[in-house]
XYZ file of C-alpha atoms in Angstrom:
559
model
C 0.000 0.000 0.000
C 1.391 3.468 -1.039
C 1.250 6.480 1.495
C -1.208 7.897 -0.168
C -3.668 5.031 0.430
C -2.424 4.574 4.133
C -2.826 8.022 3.989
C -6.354 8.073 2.985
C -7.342 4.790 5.055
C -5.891 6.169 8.088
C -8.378 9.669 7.419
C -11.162 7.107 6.724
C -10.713 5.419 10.255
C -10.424 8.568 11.662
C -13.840 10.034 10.514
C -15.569 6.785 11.271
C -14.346 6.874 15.013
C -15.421 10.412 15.287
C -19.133 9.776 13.791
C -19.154 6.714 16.268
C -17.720 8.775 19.015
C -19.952 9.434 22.037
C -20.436 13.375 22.819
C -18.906 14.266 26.051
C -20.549 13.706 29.109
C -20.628 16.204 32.234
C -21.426 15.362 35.772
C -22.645 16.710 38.988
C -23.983 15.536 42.457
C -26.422 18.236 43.801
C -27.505 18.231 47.542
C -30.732 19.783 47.743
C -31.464 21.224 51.489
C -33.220 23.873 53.445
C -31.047 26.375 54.461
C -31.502 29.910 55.724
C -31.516 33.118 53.471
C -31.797 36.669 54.067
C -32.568 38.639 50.265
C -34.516 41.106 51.382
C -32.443 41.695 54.573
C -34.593 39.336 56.707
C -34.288 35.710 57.607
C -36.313 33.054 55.756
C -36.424 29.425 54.869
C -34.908 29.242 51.466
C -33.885 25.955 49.084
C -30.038 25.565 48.329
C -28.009 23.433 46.123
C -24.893 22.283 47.285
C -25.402 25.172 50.168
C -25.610 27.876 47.087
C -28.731 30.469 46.582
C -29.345 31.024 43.471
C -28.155 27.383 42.426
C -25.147 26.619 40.859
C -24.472 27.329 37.007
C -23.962 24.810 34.302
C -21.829 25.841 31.523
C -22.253 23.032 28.750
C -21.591 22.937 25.220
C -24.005 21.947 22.082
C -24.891 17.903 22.668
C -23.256 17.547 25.765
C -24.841 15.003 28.157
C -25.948 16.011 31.312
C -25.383 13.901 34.368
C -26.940 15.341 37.276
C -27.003 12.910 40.529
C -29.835 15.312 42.797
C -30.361 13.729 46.739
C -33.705 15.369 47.971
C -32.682 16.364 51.757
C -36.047 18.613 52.132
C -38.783 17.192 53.920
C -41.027 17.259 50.736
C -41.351 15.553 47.433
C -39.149 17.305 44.860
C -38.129 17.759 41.218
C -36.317 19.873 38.670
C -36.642 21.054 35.441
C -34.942 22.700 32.618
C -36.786 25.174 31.164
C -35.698 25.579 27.387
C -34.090 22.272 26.841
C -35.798 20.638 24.496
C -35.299 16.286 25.385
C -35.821 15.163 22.206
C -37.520 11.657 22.070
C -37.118 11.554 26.173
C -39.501 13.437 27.906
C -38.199 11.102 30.669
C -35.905 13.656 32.129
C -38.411 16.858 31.277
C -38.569 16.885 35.235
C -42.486 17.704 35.489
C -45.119 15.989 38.032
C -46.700 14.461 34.606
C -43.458 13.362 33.517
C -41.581 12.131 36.040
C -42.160 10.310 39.811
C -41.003 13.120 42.523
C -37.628 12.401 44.581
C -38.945 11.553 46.961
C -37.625 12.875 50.798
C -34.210 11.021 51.499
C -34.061 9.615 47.786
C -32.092 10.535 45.171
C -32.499 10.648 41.214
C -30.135 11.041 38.600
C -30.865 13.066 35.311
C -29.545 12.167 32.256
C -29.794 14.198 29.356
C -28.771 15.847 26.045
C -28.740 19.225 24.649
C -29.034 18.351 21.460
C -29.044 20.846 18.545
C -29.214 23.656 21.270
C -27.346 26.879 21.991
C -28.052 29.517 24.449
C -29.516 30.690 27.647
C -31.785 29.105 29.541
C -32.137 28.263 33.382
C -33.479 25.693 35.819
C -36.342 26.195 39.157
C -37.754 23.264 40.896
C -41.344 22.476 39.414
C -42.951 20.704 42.332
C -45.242 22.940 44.391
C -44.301 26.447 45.143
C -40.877 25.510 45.523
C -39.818 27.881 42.995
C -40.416 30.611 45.406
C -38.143 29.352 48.023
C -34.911 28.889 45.297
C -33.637 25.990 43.768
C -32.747 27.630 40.065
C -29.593 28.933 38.763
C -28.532 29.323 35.358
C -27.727 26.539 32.840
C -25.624 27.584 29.698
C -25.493 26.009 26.459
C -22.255 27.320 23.973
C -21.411 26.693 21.091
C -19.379 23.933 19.283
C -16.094 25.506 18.189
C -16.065 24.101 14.598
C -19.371 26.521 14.468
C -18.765 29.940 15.079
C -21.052 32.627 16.827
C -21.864 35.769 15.234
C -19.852 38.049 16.973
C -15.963 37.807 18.260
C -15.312 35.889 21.870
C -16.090 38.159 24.549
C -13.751 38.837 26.886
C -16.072 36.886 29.454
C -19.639 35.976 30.206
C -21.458 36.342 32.842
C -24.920 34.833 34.143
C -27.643 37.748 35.699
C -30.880 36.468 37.436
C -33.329 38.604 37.615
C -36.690 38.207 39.632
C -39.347 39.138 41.893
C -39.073 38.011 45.519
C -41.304 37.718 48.481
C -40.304 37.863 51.861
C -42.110 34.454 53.238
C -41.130 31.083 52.758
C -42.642 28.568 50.172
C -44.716 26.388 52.398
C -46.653 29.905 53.852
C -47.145 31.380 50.248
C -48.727 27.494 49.504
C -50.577 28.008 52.729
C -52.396 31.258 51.262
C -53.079 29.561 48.342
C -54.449 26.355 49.310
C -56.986 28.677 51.428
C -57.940 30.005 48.120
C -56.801 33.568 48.672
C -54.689 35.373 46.078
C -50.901 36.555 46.995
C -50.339 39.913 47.795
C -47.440 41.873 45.572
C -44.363 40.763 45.841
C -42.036 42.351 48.493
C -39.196 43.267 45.894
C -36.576 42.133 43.215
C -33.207 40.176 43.167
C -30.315 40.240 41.299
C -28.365 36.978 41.713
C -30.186 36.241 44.715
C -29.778 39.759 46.358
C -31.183 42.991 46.522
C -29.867 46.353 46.932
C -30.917 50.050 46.830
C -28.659 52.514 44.782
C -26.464 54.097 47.443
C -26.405 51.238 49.743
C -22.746 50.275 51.129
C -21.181 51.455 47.452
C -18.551 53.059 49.063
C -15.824 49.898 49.077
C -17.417 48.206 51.563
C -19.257 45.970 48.752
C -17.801 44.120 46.311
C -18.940 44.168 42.481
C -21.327 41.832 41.025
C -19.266 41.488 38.180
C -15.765 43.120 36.610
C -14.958 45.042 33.296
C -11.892 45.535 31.479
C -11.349 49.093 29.805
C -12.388 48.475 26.079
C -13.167 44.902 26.457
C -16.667 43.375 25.482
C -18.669 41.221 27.940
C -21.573 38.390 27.432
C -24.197 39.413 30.171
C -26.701 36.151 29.946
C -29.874 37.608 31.354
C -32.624 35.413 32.769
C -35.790 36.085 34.134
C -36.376 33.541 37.183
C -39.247 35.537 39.160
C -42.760 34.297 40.382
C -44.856 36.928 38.341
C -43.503 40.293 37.028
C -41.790 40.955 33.990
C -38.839 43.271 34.188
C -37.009 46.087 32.492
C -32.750 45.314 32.166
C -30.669 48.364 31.615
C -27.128 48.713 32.763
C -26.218 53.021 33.317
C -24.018 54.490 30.904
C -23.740 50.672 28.575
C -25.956 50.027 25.680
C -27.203 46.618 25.118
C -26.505 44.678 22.147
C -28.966 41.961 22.178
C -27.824 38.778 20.375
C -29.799 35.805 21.530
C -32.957 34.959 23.472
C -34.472 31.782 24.398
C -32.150 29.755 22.198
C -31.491 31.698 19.401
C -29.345 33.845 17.473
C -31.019 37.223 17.228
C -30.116 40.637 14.613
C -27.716 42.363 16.332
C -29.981 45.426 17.427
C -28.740 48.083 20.400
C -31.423 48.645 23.236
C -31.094 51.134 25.998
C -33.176 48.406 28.193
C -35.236 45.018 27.873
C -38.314 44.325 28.600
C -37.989 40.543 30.013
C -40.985 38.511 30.755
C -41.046 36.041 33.294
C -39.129 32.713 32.125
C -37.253 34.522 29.112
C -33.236 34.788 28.397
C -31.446 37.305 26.985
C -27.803 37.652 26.086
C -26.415 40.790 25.524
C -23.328 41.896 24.251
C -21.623 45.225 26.504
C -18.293 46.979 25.734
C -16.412 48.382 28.663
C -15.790 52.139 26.986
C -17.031 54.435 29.456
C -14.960 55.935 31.997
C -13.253 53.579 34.499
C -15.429 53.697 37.592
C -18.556 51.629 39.427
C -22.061 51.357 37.535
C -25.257 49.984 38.206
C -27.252 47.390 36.592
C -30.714 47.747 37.280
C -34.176 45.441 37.222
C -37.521 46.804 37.943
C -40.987 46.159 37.749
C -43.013 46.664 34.377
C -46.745 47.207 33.914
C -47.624 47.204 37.638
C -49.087 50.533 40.125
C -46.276 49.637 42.350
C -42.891 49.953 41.430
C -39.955 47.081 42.610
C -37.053 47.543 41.216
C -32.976 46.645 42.241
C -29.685 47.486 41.262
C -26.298 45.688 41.303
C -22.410 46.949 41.049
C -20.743 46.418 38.043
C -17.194 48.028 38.142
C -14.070 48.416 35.693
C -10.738 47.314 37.262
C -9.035 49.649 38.923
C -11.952 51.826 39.400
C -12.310 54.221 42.684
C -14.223 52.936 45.543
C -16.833 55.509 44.807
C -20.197 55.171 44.656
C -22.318 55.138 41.090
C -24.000 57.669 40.208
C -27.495 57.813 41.997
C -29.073 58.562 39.095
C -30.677 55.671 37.366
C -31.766 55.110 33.664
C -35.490 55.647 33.958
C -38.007 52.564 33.048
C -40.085 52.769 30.134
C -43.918 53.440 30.827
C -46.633 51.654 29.503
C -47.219 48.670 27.199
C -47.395 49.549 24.199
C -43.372 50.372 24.064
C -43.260 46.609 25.309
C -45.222 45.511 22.327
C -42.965 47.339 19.374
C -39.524 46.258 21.110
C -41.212 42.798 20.708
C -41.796 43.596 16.725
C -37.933 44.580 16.648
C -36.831 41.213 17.459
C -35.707 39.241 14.051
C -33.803 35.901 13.856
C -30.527 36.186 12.762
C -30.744 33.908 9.414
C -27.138 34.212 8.500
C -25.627 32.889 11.544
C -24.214 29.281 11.968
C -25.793 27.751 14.986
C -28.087 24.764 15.996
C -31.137 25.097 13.563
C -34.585 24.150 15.386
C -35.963 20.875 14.610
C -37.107 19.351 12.459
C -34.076 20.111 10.536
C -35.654 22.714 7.498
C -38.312 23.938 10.009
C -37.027 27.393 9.563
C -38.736 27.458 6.492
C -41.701 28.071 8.506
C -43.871 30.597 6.368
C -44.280 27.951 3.672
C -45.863 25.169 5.531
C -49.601 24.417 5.668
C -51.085 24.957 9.146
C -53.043 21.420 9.856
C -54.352 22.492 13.349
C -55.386 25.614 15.143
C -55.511 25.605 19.466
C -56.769 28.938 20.889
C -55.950 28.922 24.704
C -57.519 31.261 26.579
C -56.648 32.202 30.380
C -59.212 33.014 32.566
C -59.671 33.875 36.598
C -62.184 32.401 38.977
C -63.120 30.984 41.790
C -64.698 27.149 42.292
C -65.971 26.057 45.650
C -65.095 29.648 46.919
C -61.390 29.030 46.044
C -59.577 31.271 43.419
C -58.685 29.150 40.453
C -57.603 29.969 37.204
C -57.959 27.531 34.324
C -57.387 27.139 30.271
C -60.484 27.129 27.925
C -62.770 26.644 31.194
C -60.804 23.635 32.807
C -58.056 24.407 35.733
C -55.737 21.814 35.717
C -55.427 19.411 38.767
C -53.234 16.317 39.175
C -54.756 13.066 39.047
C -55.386 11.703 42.850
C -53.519 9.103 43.169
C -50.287 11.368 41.779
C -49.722 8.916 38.947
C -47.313 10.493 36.301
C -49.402 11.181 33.173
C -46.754 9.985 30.854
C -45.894 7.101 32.792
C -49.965 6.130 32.542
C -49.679 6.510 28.532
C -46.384 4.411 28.757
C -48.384 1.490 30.508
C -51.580 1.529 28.464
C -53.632 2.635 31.944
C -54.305 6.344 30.267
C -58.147 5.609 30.776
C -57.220 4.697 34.542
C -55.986 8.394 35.237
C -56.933 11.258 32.521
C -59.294 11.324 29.706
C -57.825 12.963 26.851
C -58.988 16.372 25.188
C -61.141 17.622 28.234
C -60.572 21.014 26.794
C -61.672 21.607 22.548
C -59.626 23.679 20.172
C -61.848 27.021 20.830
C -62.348 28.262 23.709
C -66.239 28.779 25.786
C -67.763 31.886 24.097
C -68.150 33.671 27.155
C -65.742 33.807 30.289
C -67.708 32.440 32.848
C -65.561 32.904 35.871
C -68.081 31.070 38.302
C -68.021 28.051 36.138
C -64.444 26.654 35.971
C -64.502 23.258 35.902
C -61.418 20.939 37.799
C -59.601 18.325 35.456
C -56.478 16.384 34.197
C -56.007 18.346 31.066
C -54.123 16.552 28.065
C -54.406 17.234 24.931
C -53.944 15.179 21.664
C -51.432 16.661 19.232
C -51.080 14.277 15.670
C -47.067 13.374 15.465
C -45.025 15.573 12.983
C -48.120 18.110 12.114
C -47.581 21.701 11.932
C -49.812 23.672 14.630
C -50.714 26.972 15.122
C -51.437 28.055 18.804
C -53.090 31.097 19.477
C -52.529 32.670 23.175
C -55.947 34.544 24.504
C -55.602 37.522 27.375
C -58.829 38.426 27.970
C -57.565 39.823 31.616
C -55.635 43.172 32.455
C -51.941 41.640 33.341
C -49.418 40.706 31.306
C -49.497 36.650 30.711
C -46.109 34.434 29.834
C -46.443 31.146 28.560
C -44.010 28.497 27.910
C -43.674 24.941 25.680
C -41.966 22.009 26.925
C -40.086 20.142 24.208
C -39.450 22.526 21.395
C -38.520 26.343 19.927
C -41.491 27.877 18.268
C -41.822 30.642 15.897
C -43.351 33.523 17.742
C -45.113 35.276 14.549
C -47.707 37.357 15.556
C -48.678 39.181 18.675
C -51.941 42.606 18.636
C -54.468 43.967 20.521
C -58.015 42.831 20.377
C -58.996 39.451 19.298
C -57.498 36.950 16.972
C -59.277 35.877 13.949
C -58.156 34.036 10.820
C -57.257 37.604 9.235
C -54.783 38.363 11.451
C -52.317 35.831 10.038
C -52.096 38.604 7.608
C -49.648 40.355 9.862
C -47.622 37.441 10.410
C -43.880 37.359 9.888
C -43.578 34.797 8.159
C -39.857 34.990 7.574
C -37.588 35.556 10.760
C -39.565 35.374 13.798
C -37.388 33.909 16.927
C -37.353 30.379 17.617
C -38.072 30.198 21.147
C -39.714 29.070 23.796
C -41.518 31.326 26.052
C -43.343 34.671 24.859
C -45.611 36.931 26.736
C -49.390 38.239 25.821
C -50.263 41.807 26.703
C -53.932 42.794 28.453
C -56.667 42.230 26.319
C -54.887 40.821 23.103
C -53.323 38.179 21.753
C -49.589 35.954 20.579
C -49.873 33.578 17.751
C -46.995 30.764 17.366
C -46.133 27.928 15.381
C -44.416 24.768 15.885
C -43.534 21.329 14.381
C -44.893 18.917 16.858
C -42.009 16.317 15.798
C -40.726 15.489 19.373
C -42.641 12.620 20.645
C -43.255 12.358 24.639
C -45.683 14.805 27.003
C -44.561 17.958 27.180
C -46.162 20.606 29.979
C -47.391 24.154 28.411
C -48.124 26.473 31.483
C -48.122 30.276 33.005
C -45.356 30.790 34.044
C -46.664 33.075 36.749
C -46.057 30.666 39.720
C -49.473 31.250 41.064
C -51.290 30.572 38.364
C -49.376 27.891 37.487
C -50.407 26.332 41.157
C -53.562 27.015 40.805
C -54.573 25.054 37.218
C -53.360 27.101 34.191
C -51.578 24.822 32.965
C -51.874 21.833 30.354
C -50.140 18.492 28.845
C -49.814 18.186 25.305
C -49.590 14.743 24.287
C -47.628 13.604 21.299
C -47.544 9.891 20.455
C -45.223 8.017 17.623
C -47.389 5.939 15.771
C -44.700 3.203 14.843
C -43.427 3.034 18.479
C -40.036 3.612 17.428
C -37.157 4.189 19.083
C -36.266 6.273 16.160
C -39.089 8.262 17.619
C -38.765 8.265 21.317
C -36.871 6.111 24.222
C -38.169 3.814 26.276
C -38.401 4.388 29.753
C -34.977 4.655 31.448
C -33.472 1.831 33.855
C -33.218 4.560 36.412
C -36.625 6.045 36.009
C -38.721 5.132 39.095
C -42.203 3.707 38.782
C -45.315 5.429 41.299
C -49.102 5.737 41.647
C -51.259 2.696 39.748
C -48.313 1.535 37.292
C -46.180 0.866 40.446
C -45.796 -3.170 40.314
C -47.349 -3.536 37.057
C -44.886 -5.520 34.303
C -43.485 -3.447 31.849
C -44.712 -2.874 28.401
C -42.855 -4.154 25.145
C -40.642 -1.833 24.459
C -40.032 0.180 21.378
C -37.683 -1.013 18.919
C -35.690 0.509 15.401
């Protein structure tokens, strides 16, 4: 054999081994506890990770695997999920009640999963009870491959900023209230990385920066909003924002003063350190709200005086409506070379036939007394005997827990308030069809909905009511893959998705009290063939509970 041929043979076994080759894997152990916190400057019950509030970060690359070992030392059933990552074919590790069995107290659970296809920001919050409100989230970062380059030069660092609202009791009290069927009162302020400051408050030296900034340098400030109900407004004094991805996606490169983020959205932002060397504040306040919560955080060049900012802040934006057209200025960023949303040509979106529309109103109400607030008439409830929905499906008992489709495509002509009904709410979606959903605000606050399982196209979003007309104003042609997306008071979001990822996936408020309280849905999504091509079988690890506990497993699914 000439060199050549060794030459070519030896390339040959090279390429083979690499397609072959397992992506990397990256593990943790995470010790979930009660531990005492003071945000707001007074003591409370909070839930830590590994001792840490907010939890720790996870900096991953594109379709890594995920091994997370968690050991549930609360005194409560407890899970996590990933809000953004999409699981595709293994709704198995989703980490929702109709998923997955809860860890349960003194029990552990290991997660195993892949970000597949993904880039981005995104972040995790427990999803059992109101245990979001006590901690449990931190931020989960997903880069990109270097053989695939971003759309703008390395920064000279990133950096993770969770923002949210905050109330000053624990979980279990705030579940109290609402078990009693009384609403929450505001929340008692905002947090920035798990604290919260007033400008002027020990920035002389005696407090050290949230974050540092080289003279001339550019920085990656991954924004996230983790709160229980208020969307807020991100400005940073003095530093433009260059806004260059959100919920997963490359965006056009346009400069903002500030950001309107909605609860459960991620921003990244791009911010060059060319003001004078001194301290700055980042700032998060309230948005569309008669009270006004707001924080700030240090940000400081090296070498800068121990001086404090200025105390004048960059002023909110008022109303709405300015909310609404920074919406219209987001645009995917076509040209950019990054993990495409699946299925792979999906991006084509504005020349595939819509097979199925689902409007989905929210509405408020009370049933036995009890505030409630439910989807198309229906507040979701759990089934009693807290058997996993998807585990059900998986065993054939379906019929034994939930009926399917307790809620129709439309929703009631009329908001009748005093006649929400109380169900297990899954419905039906036909694998591989292309769906439009259409998000309803028929109330006076701002709404934020997210999908489990995949990006969507967020094309349309007015005031008033949606009717087959308005798909006129679509954009049809670079709306932002992503996966959460807010609805303004009395109007209306249109989005649409590829349901191509087989498994139950959880759509919900993600307004943590209305989430509690029933608005909140499954979407079920079934592979025909039973194909492992299609979706995995239930995991070795995967604990059984509720009516399927002790039953023998199914066949499973095969190529």
């Amino acid at each position: 054999m000439g060199r050549a041929a060794a030459w070519w043979l030896l390339l040959w076994v090279l390429l083979v081994a690499t397609a072959w080759a397992e992506d990397p894997y990256l593990f943790f152990t995470w010790n979930v506890t009660y531990g005492s916190i003071s945000p707001l400057g007074r003591p409370q019950q909070g839930i830590l990770i590994n001792g840490q509030f907010p939890g720790p970060n996870i900096n991953s690359t594109t379709n890594n695997n995920i091994v997370i070992n968690v050991f549930n030392n609360l005194d409560e059933p407890f899970l996590l999920t990933w809000s953004g990552i999409q699981h595709r074919k293994n709704s198995w590790m989703d980490g929702m009640p109709g998923t997955n069995c809860p860890i349960l107290p003194g029990a552990n659970f290991t997660y195993h999963y892949q970000v597949k296809d993904q880039i981005g920001s995104y972040f995790y919050f427990p999803s059992t009870g109101m245990h979001r409100a006590g901690g449990g989230f931190g931020g989960l970062r997903v880069n990109s491959r270097l053989l695939i380059p971003v759309p703008y030069p390395d920064p000279e660092d990133v950096y993770t900023v969770l923002i949210g609202d905050w109330y000053n009791k624990d979980h279990k009290t705030l579940q109290r209230i609402l078990d009693m069927g009384r609403t929450l009162a505001r929340p008692n302020g905002v947090l920035i990385n798990g604290e919260s400051h007033r400008a002027g408050e020990a920035d002389d030296g005696s407090r050290k920066p949230l974050f540092t900034m080289k003279p001339d340098k550019v920085y990656n400030y991954r924004i996230c909003n983790v709160g229980l109900r208020n969307t807020l407004n991100f400005r940073i004094q003095d530093h433009p924002l260059k806004l260059v991805e959100m919920d997963g996606s490359h965006t056009v490169q346009n400069v903002y003063e500030s950001l309107d983020i909605h609860v459960g959205q991620c921003f990244s932002v791009l911010v060059t350190a060319n003001q004078p060397v001194k301290r700055y504040y980042m700032v998060a306040s309230s948005r569309f709200t008669k009270y006004d919560l707001s924080a700030v955080a240090l940000i400081a060049y090296e070498a800068a005086p121990a001086e404090a900012p200025s105390a004048e802040l960059p002023p909110s934006p008022v109303g709405w409506a300015w909310s609404l057209n920074q919406f219209r200025s987001f645009r995917w960023n076509l040209t950019a070379s990054a993990a495409r949303p699946n299925p792979q040509g999906s991006y084509h979106y504005g020349g595939i036939e819509i097979t199925r529309t689902i409007k989905i109103a929210n509405t408020a109400g009370t049933v036995d007394g009890k505030l409630r607030y439910a989807v198309n008439g229906v507040s979701f409830v759990h089934p009693s005997d807290s058997t996993p929905l998807k585990l059900a499906e998986y065993y054939g008992v379906a019929d034994k827990v939930f009926k399917y489709d307790v809620i129709g495509d439309e929703p009631p002509a009329t908001d009748d308030r005093n006649n929400i009904k109380l169900d297990v709410v899954v419905i039906n979606g036909t694998f591989r069809n292309f769906v439009e959903i259409v998000f309803e605000n028929h109330e006076k606050g701002v709404q934020s909905w997210h999908v489990d399982g995949y990006s969507f196209f967020a094309v349309g979003m007015d005031v008033g009511k949606w009717s087959p007309k308005s798909r006129k104003n679509y954009n049809l042609l670079d709306a932002v893959s992503r996966h959460t997306i807010q609805v303004y008071p009395k109007s209306w979001t249109a989005i649409l998705l590829t349901i191509d990822n087989a498994g139950l996936w959880n759509i919900r408020s993600n307004h943590l009290q209305r989430n509690y309280l029933g608005q909140q849905l499954y979407l079920s999504v079934l592979s025909p063939e039973r194909s492992l091509r299609d979706e995995y079988n239930l995991p070795d690890i995967h604990p059984t509970c509720g009516i399927v506990q002790g039953l023998p497993l199914p066949p499973p699914y095969t190529i």
